Tab-separated table of N, CA and C in Angstrom:
chain	number	residue	atom	x	y	z
A	506	MET	N	-8.439	5.408	23.313
A	506	MET	CA	-7.606	5.975	22.272
A	506	MET	C	-7.493	4.992	21.099
A	507	ILE	N	-7.694	5.486	19.912
A	507	ILE	CA	-7.577	4.679	18.698
A	507	ILE	C	-6.111	4.668	18.273
A	508	THR	N	-5.523	3.484	18.128
A	508	THR	CA	-4.110	3.364	17.748
A	508	THR	C	-3.981	2.926	16.296
A	509	THR	N	-2.782	3.124	15.742
A	509	THR	CA	-2.540	2.673	14.367
A	509	THR	C	-2.631	1.155	14.267
A	510	GLU	N	-2.273	0.462	15.356
A	510	GLU	CA	-2.370	-1.001	15.346
A	510	GLU	C	-3.823	-1.444	15.209
A	511	MET	N	-4.732	-0.732	15.906
A	511	MET	CA	-6.159	-1.053	15.823
A	511	MET	C	-6.658	-0.812	14.396
A	512	ILE	N	-6.286	0.326	13.831
A	512	ILE	CA	-6.708	0.674	12.465
A	512	ILE	C	-6.150	-0.349	11.487
A	513	ASP	N	-4.887	-0.714	11.654
A	513	ASP	CA	-4.252	-1.687	10.773
A	513	ASP	C	-4.967	-3.030	10.826
A	514	ARG	N	-5.320	-3.480	12.022
A	514	ARG	CA	-6.018	-4.777	12.163
A	514	ARG	C	-7.366	-4.755	11.458
A	515	VAL	N	-8.125	-3.667	11.641
A	515	VAL	CA	-9.434	-3.559	10.991
A	515	VAL	C	-9.248	-3.483	9.476
A	516	MET	N	-8.228	-2.750	9.009
A	516	MET	CA	-7.975	-2.644	7.570
A	516	MET	C	-7.655	-4.014	6.976
A	517	GLU	N	-6.845	-4.785	7.698
A	517	GLU	CA	-6.493	-6.129	7.220
A	517	GLU	C	-7.726	-7.010	7.061
A	518	LYS	N	-8.683	-6.844	7.943
A	518	LYS	CA	-9.869	-7.705	7.939
A	518	LYS	C	-10.984	-7.203	7.029
A	519	THR	N	-10.965	-5.893	6.707
A	519	THR	CA	-12.088	-5.347	5.929
A	519	THR	C	-11.682	-4.735	4.594
A	520	GLY	N	-10.435	-4.259	4.487
A	520	GLY	CA	-10.012	-3.575	3.274
A	520	GLY	C	-10.568	-2.162	3.156
A	521	LYS	N	-11.184	-1.669	4.216
A	521	LYS	CA	-11.764	-0.319	4.196
A	521	LYS	C	-10.663	0.728	4.363
A	522	ASP	N	-10.988	1.982	4.035
A	522	ASP	CA	-10.012	3.060	4.115
A	522	ASP	C	-9.843	3.565	5.544
A	523	TYR	N	-8.771	4.276	5.761
A	523	TYR	CA	-8.388	4.781	7.083
A	523	TYR	C	-9.508	5.561	7.766
A	524	PHE	N	-10.098	6.522	7.059
A	524	PHE	CA	-11.089	7.396	7.681
A	524	PHE	C	-12.362	6.637	8.070
A	525	THR	N	-12.796	5.712	7.236
A	525	THR	CA	-13.964	4.895	7.559
A	525	THR	C	-13.692	4.057	8.807
A	526	ILE	N	-12.511	3.484	8.867
A	526	ILE	CA	-12.139	2.635	10.000
A	526	ILE	C	-12.038	3.457	11.283
A	527	LYS	N	-11.388	4.597	11.204
A	527	LYS	CA	-11.232	5.441	12.392
A	527	LYS	C	-12.594	5.861	12.938
A	528	LYS	N	-13.491	6.246	12.045
A	528	LYS	CA	-14.830	6.662	12.482
A	528	LYS	C	-15.564	5.490	13.142
A	529	GLU	N	-15.473	4.290	12.542
A	529	GLU	CA	-16.162	3.122	13.108
A	529	GLU	C	-15.566	2.730	14.453
A	530	LEU	N	-14.251	2.817	14.591
A	530	LEU	CA	-13.627	2.520	15.881
A	530	LEU	C	-14.072	3.517	16.944
A	531	GLU	N	-14.210	4.766	16.551
A	531	GLU	CA	-14.721	5.766	17.499
A	531	GLU	C	-16.161	5.447	17.886
A	532	ASN	N	-16.973	5.028	16.908
A	532	ASN	CA	-18.376	4.683	17.176
A	532	ASN	C	-18.518	3.466	18.089
A	533	THR	N	-17.542	2.549	18.031
A	533	THR	CA	-17.627	1.330	18.841
A	533	THR	C	-16.798	1.435	20.119
A	534	GLY	N	-16.320	2.631	20.414
A	534	GLY	CA	-15.524	2.811	21.623
A	534	GLY	C	-14.202	2.074	21.581
A	535	GLY	N	-13.665	1.874	20.382
A	535	GLY	CA	-12.382	1.197	20.232
A	535	GLY	C	-12.467	-0.312	20.184
A	536	ASN	N	-13.670	-0.868	20.056
A	536	ASN	CA	-13.839	-2.318	19.993
A	536	ASN	C	-13.524	-2.789	18.570
A	537	VAL	N	-12.342	-3.361	18.395
A	537	VAL	CA	-11.856	-3.772	17.077
A	537	VAL	C	-12.753	-4.827	16.445
A	538	ASP	N	-13.110	-5.866	17.196
A	538	ASP	CA	-13.930	-6.941	16.642
A	538	ASP	C	-15.302	-6.426	16.191
A	539	GLU	N	-15.882	-5.542	16.986
A	539	GLU	CA	-17.183	-4.980	16.619
A	539	GLU	C	-17.062	-4.105	15.376
A	540	ALA	N	-15.986	-3.332	15.290
A	540	ALA	CA	-15.763	-2.489	14.112
A	540	ALA	C	-15.604	-3.345	12.855
A	541	ILE	N	-14.853	-4.434	12.986
A	541	ILE	CA	-14.660	-5.345	11.848
A	541	ILE	C	-16.007	-5.905	11.405
A	542	LYS	N	-16.789	-6.352	12.360
A	542	LYS	CA	-18.109	-6.920	12.051
A	542	LYS	C	-19.006	-5.873	11.386
A	543	ASN	N	-19.047	-4.658	11.938
A	543	ASN	CA	-19.891	-3.596	11.390
A	543	ASN	C	-19.478	-3.166	9.991
A	544	LEU	N	-18.200	-3.333	9.677
A	544	LEU	CA	-17.704	-2.940	8.352
A	544	LEU	C	-17.726	-4.103	7.356
A	545	GLY	N	-18.327	-5.208	7.764
A	545	GLY	CA	-18.510	-6.325	6.838
A	545	GLY	C	-17.336	-7.260	6.740
A	546	GLY	N	-16.396	-7.165	7.673
A	546	GLY	CA	-15.241	-8.057	7.663
A	546	GLY	C	-15.497	-9.274	8.519
A	547	THR	N	-14.472	-10.072	8.653
A	547	THR	CA	-14.547	-11.249	9.502
A	547	THR	C	-13.367	-11.230	10.456
A	548	THR	N	-13.575	-11.663	11.671
A	548	THR	CA	-12.497	-11.628	12.657
A	548	THR	C	-11.622	-12.873	12.589
A	549	ASP	N	-11.929	-13.787	11.670
A	549	ASP	CA	-11.030	-14.942	11.551
A	549	ASP	C	-9.771	-14.522	10.810
A	550	ALA	N	-8.773	-15.360	10.842
A	550	ALA	CA	-7.473	-14.999	10.284
A	550	ALA	C	-7.385	-15.205	8.781
A	551	GLY	N	-8.472	-15.473	8.115
A	551	GLY	CA	-8.430	-15.784	6.694
A	551	GLY	C	-8.253	-14.610	5.756
A	552	LYS	N	-8.460	-13.387	6.220
A	552	LYS	CA	-8.347	-12.219	5.350
A	552	LYS	C	-6.895	-11.781	5.227
A	553	ASP	N	-6.550	-11.233	4.073
A	553	ASP	CA	-5.216	-10.701	3.836
A	553	ASP	C	-5.288	-9.189	3.960
A	554	THR	N	-4.165	-8.511	3.788
A	554	THR	CA	-4.145	-7.053	3.854
A	554	THR	C	-4.905	-6.461	2.674
A	555	ALA	N	-5.195	-5.155	2.760
A	555	ALA	CA	-5.927	-4.455	1.709
A	555	ALA	C	-5.232	-4.643	0.372
A	556	LYS	N	-6.022	-4.888	-0.645
A	556	LYS	CA	-5.459	-5.158	-1.968
A	556	LYS	C	-6.200	-4.373	-3.026
A	557	GLY	N	-5.482	-4.092	-4.093
A	557	GLY	CA	-6.083	-3.493	-5.273
A	557	GLY	C	-5.964	-4.483	-6.415
A	558	LYS	N	-6.925	-4.465	-7.327
A	558	LYS	CA	-6.904	-5.383	-8.470
A	558	LYS	C	-6.373	-4.644	-9.689
A	559	PHE	N	-5.425	-5.282	-10.381
A	559	PHE	CA	-4.814	-4.712	-11.567
A	559	PHE	C	-4.741	-5.786	-12.643
A	560	THR	N	-4.649	-5.366	-13.887
A	560	THR	CA	-4.468	-6.309	-14.984
A	560	THR	C	-3.068	-6.127	-15.541
A	561	PHE	N	-2.354	-7.236	-15.674
A	561	PHE	CA	-0.991	-7.215	-16.198
A	561	PHE	C	-0.824	-8.407	-17.121
A	562	ASN	N	-0.413	-8.158	-18.366
A	562	ASN	CA	-0.249	-9.220	-19.374
A	562	ASN	C	-1.497	-10.089	-19.485
A	563	GLY	N	-2.672	-9.458	-19.429
A	563	GLY	CA	-3.936	-10.168	-19.574
A	563	GLY	C	-4.365	-10.973	-18.363
A	564	LYS	N	-3.635	-10.850	-17.270
A	564	LYS	CA	-3.943	-11.611	-16.057
A	564	LYS	C	-4.304	-10.638	-14.944
A	565	GLU	N	-5.397	-10.923	-14.206
A	565	GLU	CA	-5.778	-10.077	-13.072
A	565	GLU	C	-4.921	-10.444	-11.869
A	566	ILE	N	-4.303	-9.408	-11.270
A	566	ILE	CA	-3.388	-9.617	-10.152
A	566	ILE	C	-3.799	-8.713	-8.999
A	567	ASP	N	-3.802	-9.268	-7.787
A	567	ASP	CA	-4.046	-8.487	-6.571
A	567	ASP	C	-2.706	-7.996	-6.050
A	568	LEU	N	-2.631	-6.708	-5.738
A	568	LEU	CA	-1.435	-6.147	-5.117
A	568	LEU	C	-1.790	-5.631	-3.730
A	569	SER	N	-0.983	-5.982	-2.749
A	569	SER	CA	-1.213	-5.497	-1.382
A	569	SER	C	-0.298	-4.311	-1.104
A	570	ALA	N	-0.594	-3.594	-0.036
A	570	ALA	CA	0.243	-2.472	0.386
A	570	ALA	C	1.654	-2.955	0.686
A	571	LYS	N	1.777	-4.127	1.277
A	571	LYS	CA	3.101	-4.664	1.600
A	571	LYS	C	3.911	-4.916	0.331
A	572	GLU	N	3.266	-5.421	-0.715
A	572	GLU	CA	3.978	-5.666	-1.972
A	572	GLU	C	4.431	-4.352	-2.613
A	573	ILE	N	3.606	-3.320	-2.486
A	573	ILE	CA	3.983	-1.998	-2.990
A	573	ILE	C	5.169	-1.479	-2.167
A	574	MET	N	5.084	-1.606	-0.838
A	574	MET	CA	6.152	-1.139	0.040
A	574	MET	C	7.453	-1.885	-0.242
A	575	ASP	N	7.386	-3.186	-0.450
A	575	ASP	CA	8.579	-3.972	-0.764
A	575	ASP	C	9.225	-3.483	-2.058
A	576	THR	N	8.411	-3.131	-3.041
A	576	THR	CA	8.928	-2.623	-4.313
A	576	THR	C	9.587	-1.265	-4.117
A	577	ILE	N	8.947	-0.401	-3.329
A	577	ILE	CA	9.536	0.909	-3.033
A	577	ILE	C	10.887	0.737	-2.341
A	578	LYS	N	10.936	-0.149	-1.342
A	578	LYS	CA	12.182	-0.381	-0.609
A	578	LYS	C	13.270	-0.909	-1.537
A	579	GLU	N	12.905	-1.808	-2.443
A	579	GLU	CA	13.875	-2.381	-3.375
A	579	GLU	C	14.522	-1.278	-4.225
A	580	ILE	N	13.709	-0.375	-4.731
A	580	ILE	CA	14.226	0.719	-5.568
A	580	ILE	C	15.007	1.712	-4.719
A	581	TRP	N	14.479	2.046	-3.547
A	581	TRP	CA	15.113	3.015	-2.661
A	581	TRP	C	16.489	2.537	-2.218
A	582	GLU	N	16.617	1.246	-1.935
A	582	GLU	CA	17.888	0.692	-1.467
A	582	GLU	C	18.971	0.726	-2.543
A	583	LYS	N	18.575	0.765	-3.800
A	583	LYS	CA	19.548	0.851	-4.894
A	583	LYS	C	20.182	2.241	-4.953
A	584	GLY	N	19.548	3.211	-4.316
A	584	GLY	CA	20.096	4.561	-4.260
A	584	GLY	C	19.558	5.462	-5.359
A	585	ASN	N	19.863	6.748	-5.227
A	585	ASN	CA	19.502	7.788	-6.196
A	585	ASN	C	18.012	8.083	-6.287
A	586	ALA	N	17.196	7.586	-5.335
A	586	ALA	CA	15.772	7.932	-5.338
A	586	ALA	C	15.627	9.327	-4.749
A	587	SER	N	14.899	10.169	-5.423
A	587	SER	CA	14.738	11.547	-4.981
A	587	SER	C	13.462	11.736	-4.173
A	588	TYR	N	12.308	11.361	-4.763
A	588	TYR	CA	11.054	11.482	-4.019
A	588	TYR	C	10.008	10.494	-4.502
A	589	LEU	N	9.031	10.274	-3.614
A	589	LEU	CA	7.890	9.405	-3.878
A	589	LEU	C	6.710	10.308	-4.216
A	590	LEU	N	5.999	9.961	-5.248
A	590	LEU	CA	4.874	10.767	-5.713
A	590	LEU	C	3.640	9.880	-5.827
A	591	ILE	N	2.535	10.331	-5.239
A	591	ILE	CA	1.270	9.612	-5.364
A	591	ILE	C	0.292	10.533	-6.075
A	592	GLU	N	-0.311	10.023	-7.158
A	592	GLU	CA	-1.223	10.813	-7.982
A	592	GLU	C	-2.531	10.074	-8.200
A	593	LYS	N	-3.585	10.826	-8.428
A	593	LYS	CA	-4.892	10.272	-8.788
A	593	LYS	C	-5.395	11.087	-9.966
A	594	ASN	N	-5.683	10.405	-11.065
A	594	ASN	CA	-6.170	11.052	-12.289
A	594	ASN	C	-5.257	12.193	-12.731
A	595	GLY	N	-3.937	11.975	-12.646
A	595	GLY	CA	-2.970	12.962	-13.102
A	595	GLY	C	-2.726	14.122	-12.147
A	596	LYS	N	-3.403	14.146	-11.005
A	596	LYS	CA	-3.204	15.223	-10.030
A	596	LYS	C	-2.388	14.711	-8.851
A	597	GLU	N	-1.387	15.489	-8.462
A	597	GLU	CA	-0.536	15.117	-7.337
A	597	GLU	C	-1.330	15.180	-6.034
A	598	VAL	N	-1.278	14.082	-5.286
A	598	VAL	CA	-1.969	13.988	-4.003
A	598	VAL	C	-0.959	14.073	-2.858
A	599	PHE	N	0.215	13.491	-3.063
A	599	PHE	CA	1.202	13.402	-1.995
A	599	PHE	C	2.593	13.327	-2.609
A	600	ARG	N	3.552	14.024	-1.976
A	600	ARG	CA	4.951	13.971	-2.402
A	600	ARG	C	5.814	13.851	-1.148
A	601	LEU	N	6.746	12.903	-1.158
A	601	LEU	CA	7.624	12.673	-0.019
A	601	LEU	C	9.064	12.658	-0.501
A	602	ASN	N	9.873	13.550	0.041
A	602	ASN	CA	11.292	13.602	-0.282
A	602	ASN	C	11.962	12.395	0.349
A	603	LEU	N	12.451	11.475	-0.455
A	603	LEU	CA	13.052	10.244	0.065
A	603	LEU	C	14.460	10.456	0.582
A	604	VAL	N	15.123	11.506	0.119
A	604	VAL	CA	16.471	11.782	0.605
A	604	VAL	C	16.397	12.194	2.068
A	605	LEU	N	15.466	13.074	2.398
A	605	LEU	CA	15.338	13.569	3.763
A	605	LEU	C	14.495	12.656	4.639
A	606	SER	N	13.511	11.981	4.053
A	606	SER	CA	12.528	11.232	4.835
A	606	SER	C	12.717	9.723	4.793
A	607	GLY	N	13.735	9.241	4.130
A	607	GLY	CA	13.916	7.808	3.956
A	607	GLY	C	13.946	7.021	5.241
A	608	VAL	N	14.695	7.481	6.209
A	608	VAL	CA	14.782	6.770	7.479
A	608	VAL	C	13.433	6.790	8.190
A	609	ALA	N	12.776	7.937	8.203
A	609	ALA	CA	11.461	8.043	8.844
A	609	ALA	C	10.451	7.139	8.161
A	610	LEU	N	10.547	7.018	6.842
A	610	LEU	CA	9.646	6.164	6.073
A	610	LEU	C	9.746	4.719	6.548
A	611	MET	N	10.952	4.244	6.778
A	611	MET	CA	11.141	2.866	7.199
A	611	MET	C	10.806	2.673	8.686
A	612	LEU	N	11.025	3.709	9.509
A	612	LEU	CA	10.722	3.602	10.929
A	612	LEU	C	9.220	3.621	11.193
A	613	ALA	N	8.484	4.343	10.379
A	613	ALA	CA	7.032	4.474	10.554
A	613	ALA	C	6.314	3.517	9.612
A	614	LEU	N	6.734	2.288	9.587
A	614	LEU	CA	6.240	1.327	8.612
A	614	LEU	C	4.734	1.098	8.686
A	615	GLN	N	4.159	0.966	9.874
A	615	GLN	CA	2.712	0.702	9.990
A	615	GLN	C	1.874	1.818	9.357
A	616	PRO	N	2.083	3.090	9.731
A	616	PRO	CA	1.290	4.145	9.094
A	616	PRO	C	1.518	4.226	7.596
A	617	VAL	N	2.751	3.962	7.169
A	617	VAL	CA	3.049	3.989	5.732
A	617	VAL	C	2.259	2.894	5.023
A	618	LEU	N	2.229	1.693	5.602
A	618	LEU	CA	1.475	0.594	4.994
A	618	LEU	C	-0.018	0.905	4.935
A	619	ILE	N	-0.541	1.555	5.982
A	619	ILE	CA	-1.952	1.933	5.969
A	619	ILE	C	-2.215	2.898	4.824
A	620	GLY	N	-1.366	3.913	4.700
A	620	GLY	CA	-1.519	4.887	3.613
A	620	GLY	C	-1.377	4.255	2.251
A	621	LEU	N	-0.407	3.363	2.097
A	621	LEU	CA	-0.225	2.682	0.815
A	621	LEU	C	-1.384	1.736	0.535
A	622	GLY	N	-1.930	1.138	1.594
A	622	GLY	CA	-3.113	0.279	1.410
A	622	GLY	C	-4.265	1.068	0.831
A	623	ILE	N	-4.477	2.261	1.346
A	623	ILE	CA	-5.534	3.129	0.819
A	623	ILE	C	-5.239	3.471	-0.633
A	624	ALA	N	-3.991	3.827	-0.921
A	624	ALA	CA	-3.610	4.199	-2.291
A	624	ALA	C	-3.787	3.035	-3.264
A	625	VAL	N	-3.427	1.827	-2.821
A	625	VAL	CA	-3.547	0.645	-3.682
A	625	VAL	C	-5.011	0.329	-3.965
A	626	VAL	N	-5.816	0.287	-2.907
A	626	VAL	CA	-7.232	-0.047	-3.066
A	626	VAL	C	-7.945	0.982	-3.937
A	627	ALA	N	-7.570	2.243	-3.794
A	627	ALA	CA	-8.217	3.319	-4.552
A	627	ALA	C	-7.573	3.540	-5.918
A	628	ASN	N	-6.635	2.679	-6.300
A	628	ASN	CA	-5.964	2.742	-7.599
A	628	ASN	C	-5.276	4.073	-7.882
A	629	TYR	N	-4.509	4.556	-6.917
A	629	TYR	CA	-3.673	5.733	-7.124
A	629	TYR	C	-2.416	5.312	-7.865
A	630	ASP	N	-1.806	6.238	-8.572
A	630	ASP	CA	-0.537	5.979	-9.240
A	630	ASP	C	0.584	6.346	-8.285
A	631	ILE	N	1.489	5.403	-8.043
A	631	ILE	CA	2.604	5.618	-7.131
A	631	ILE	C	3.883	5.574	-7.954
A	632	THR	N	4.671	6.644	-7.851
A	632	THR	CA	5.871	6.788	-8.669
A	632	THR	C	7.045	7.191	-7.790
A	633	ILE	N	8.224	6.662	-8.096
A	633	ILE	CA	9.457	7.167	-7.493
A	633	ILE	C	10.188	7.916	-8.591
A	634	VAL	N	10.607	9.137	-8.276
A	634	VAL	CA	11.379	9.941	-9.211
A	634	VAL	C	12.832	9.890	-8.742
A	635	MET	N	13.698	9.476	-9.646
A	635	MET	CA	15.112	9.345	-9.334
A	635	MET	C	15.798	10.708	-9.474
A	636	LYS	N	16.999	10.822	-8.939
A	636	LYS	CA	17.736	12.096	-8.985
A	636	LYS	C	18.003	12.557	-10.405
A	637	ASP	N	18.140	11.619	-11.341
A	637	ASP	CA	18.385	11.996	-12.738
A	637	ASP	C	17.096	12.316	-13.495
A	638	GLY	N	15.947	12.295	-12.797
A	638	GLY	CA	14.659	12.624	-13.413
A	638	GLY	C	13.878	11.419	-13.906
A	639	GLU	N	14.509	10.235	-13.919
A	639	GLU	CA	13.796	9.029	-14.349
A	639	GLU	C	12.631	8.757	-13.404
A	640	GLU	N	11.483	8.426	-13.966
A	640	GLU	CA	10.301	8.104	-13.168
A	640	GLU	C	10.046	6.603	-13.240
A	641	ILE	N	9.891	5.987	-12.068
A	641	ILE	CA	9.625	4.550	-11.993
A	641	ILE	C	8.217	4.368	-11.444
A	642	ASN	N	7.354	3.775	-12.251
A	642	ASN	CA	5.973	3.516	-11.850
A	642	ASN	C	5.970	2.310	-10.914
A	643	ILE	N	5.706	2.573	-9.638
A	643	ILE	CA	5.760	1.521	-8.618
A	643	ILE	C	4.665	0.490	-8.832
A	644	ASN	N	3.476	0.939	-9.218
A	644	ASN	CA	2.389	-0.005	-9.480
A	644	ASN	C	2.829	-1.022	-10.531
A	645	GLN	N	3.385	-0.509	-11.631
A	645	GLN	CA	3.818	-1.369	-12.736
A	645	GLN	C	4.946	-2.293	-12.294
A	646	LYS	N	5.917	-1.743	-11.571
A	646	LYS	CA	7.067	-2.530	-11.118
A	646	LYS	C	6.617	-3.644	-10.169
A	647	ALA	N	5.683	-3.332	-9.260
A	647	ALA	CA	5.174	-4.334	-8.322
A	647	ALA	C	4.383	-5.416	-9.058
A	648	LEU	N	3.626	-5.007	-10.078
A	648	LEU	CA	2.887	-5.990	-10.881
A	648	LEU	C	3.837	-6.928	-11.611
A	649	GLU	N	4.884	-6.369	-12.206
A	649	GLU	CA	5.881	-7.194	-12.906
A	649	GLU	C	6.509	-8.194	-11.934
A	650	ARG	N	6.841	-7.709	-10.754
A	650	ARG	CA	7.462	-8.546	-9.734
A	650	ARG	C	6.534	-9.688	-9.308
A	651	LYS	N	5.276	-9.349	-9.036
A	651	LYS	CA	4.314	-10.364	-8.599
A	651	LYS	C	4.011	-11.342	-9.741
A	652	PHE	N	3.908	-10.846	-10.967
A	652	PHE	CA	3.658	-11.688	-12.129
A	652	PHE	C	4.774	-12.728	-12.264
A	653	ARG	N	6.026	-12.276	-12.139
A	653	ARG	CA	7.167	-13.204	-12.215
A	653	ARG	C	7.100	-14.253	-11.107
A	654	GLU	N	6.762	-13.810	-9.875
A	654	GLU	CA	6.659	-14.744	-8.747
A	654	GLU	C	5.591	-15.796	-9.006
A	655	GLU	N	4.416	-15.347	-9.505
A	655	GLU	CA	3.338	-16.298	-9.777
A	655	GLU	C	3.673	-17.241	-10.911
A	656	GLU	N	4.381	-16.747	-11.928
A	656	GLU	CA	4.791	-17.615	-13.038
A	656	GLU	C	5.789	-18.673	-12.541
A	657	ASN	N	6.695	-18.263	-11.659
A	657	ASN	CA	7.684	-19.212	-11.118
A	657	ASN	C	7.014	-20.273	-10.239
A	658	LYS	N	5.945	-19.901	-9.531
A	658	LYS	CA	5.194	-20.872	-8.721
A	658	LYS	C	4.530	-21.911	-9.607
A	659	ASP	N	4.026	-21.463	-10.760
A	659	ASP	CA	3.304	-22.349	-11.674
A	659	ASP	C	4.219	-23.352	-12.361
A	660	LYS	N	5.534	-23.088	-12.357
A	660	LYS	CA	6.470	-23.978	-13.064
A	660	LYS	C	6.864	-25.153	-12.232
């Protein structure tokens, strides 16, 4: 049986998408190390989670699924978040009601991180829509946050 933990480990080592990883794990009979090797990853601990490359203030920044999730949690915890919206080229791909699904979102953290990893790597637009209609671009907010962190490290 292929588990989310197996998929997550392969994703961390290869940066490949969920469906590619699941198919490779099925082809290798669930052998994680073999799947990582076949997908061009390395089984050493040097790889980070799946990342997407973005440009912010003229600087190229890598964003991971965890950094996106941390930004979502930060906004969600402030309250008044209505739903999460994921779009690609202006078309809605996924919508999650945060009022009803908020607890489930935090309880199912591994699958959420896998999905966000795919969205980040594939450069999807992730937005939280607040109850008053305000839209917060999560990609932009996470970039601002990471940019500030990196600037503070440099000081």
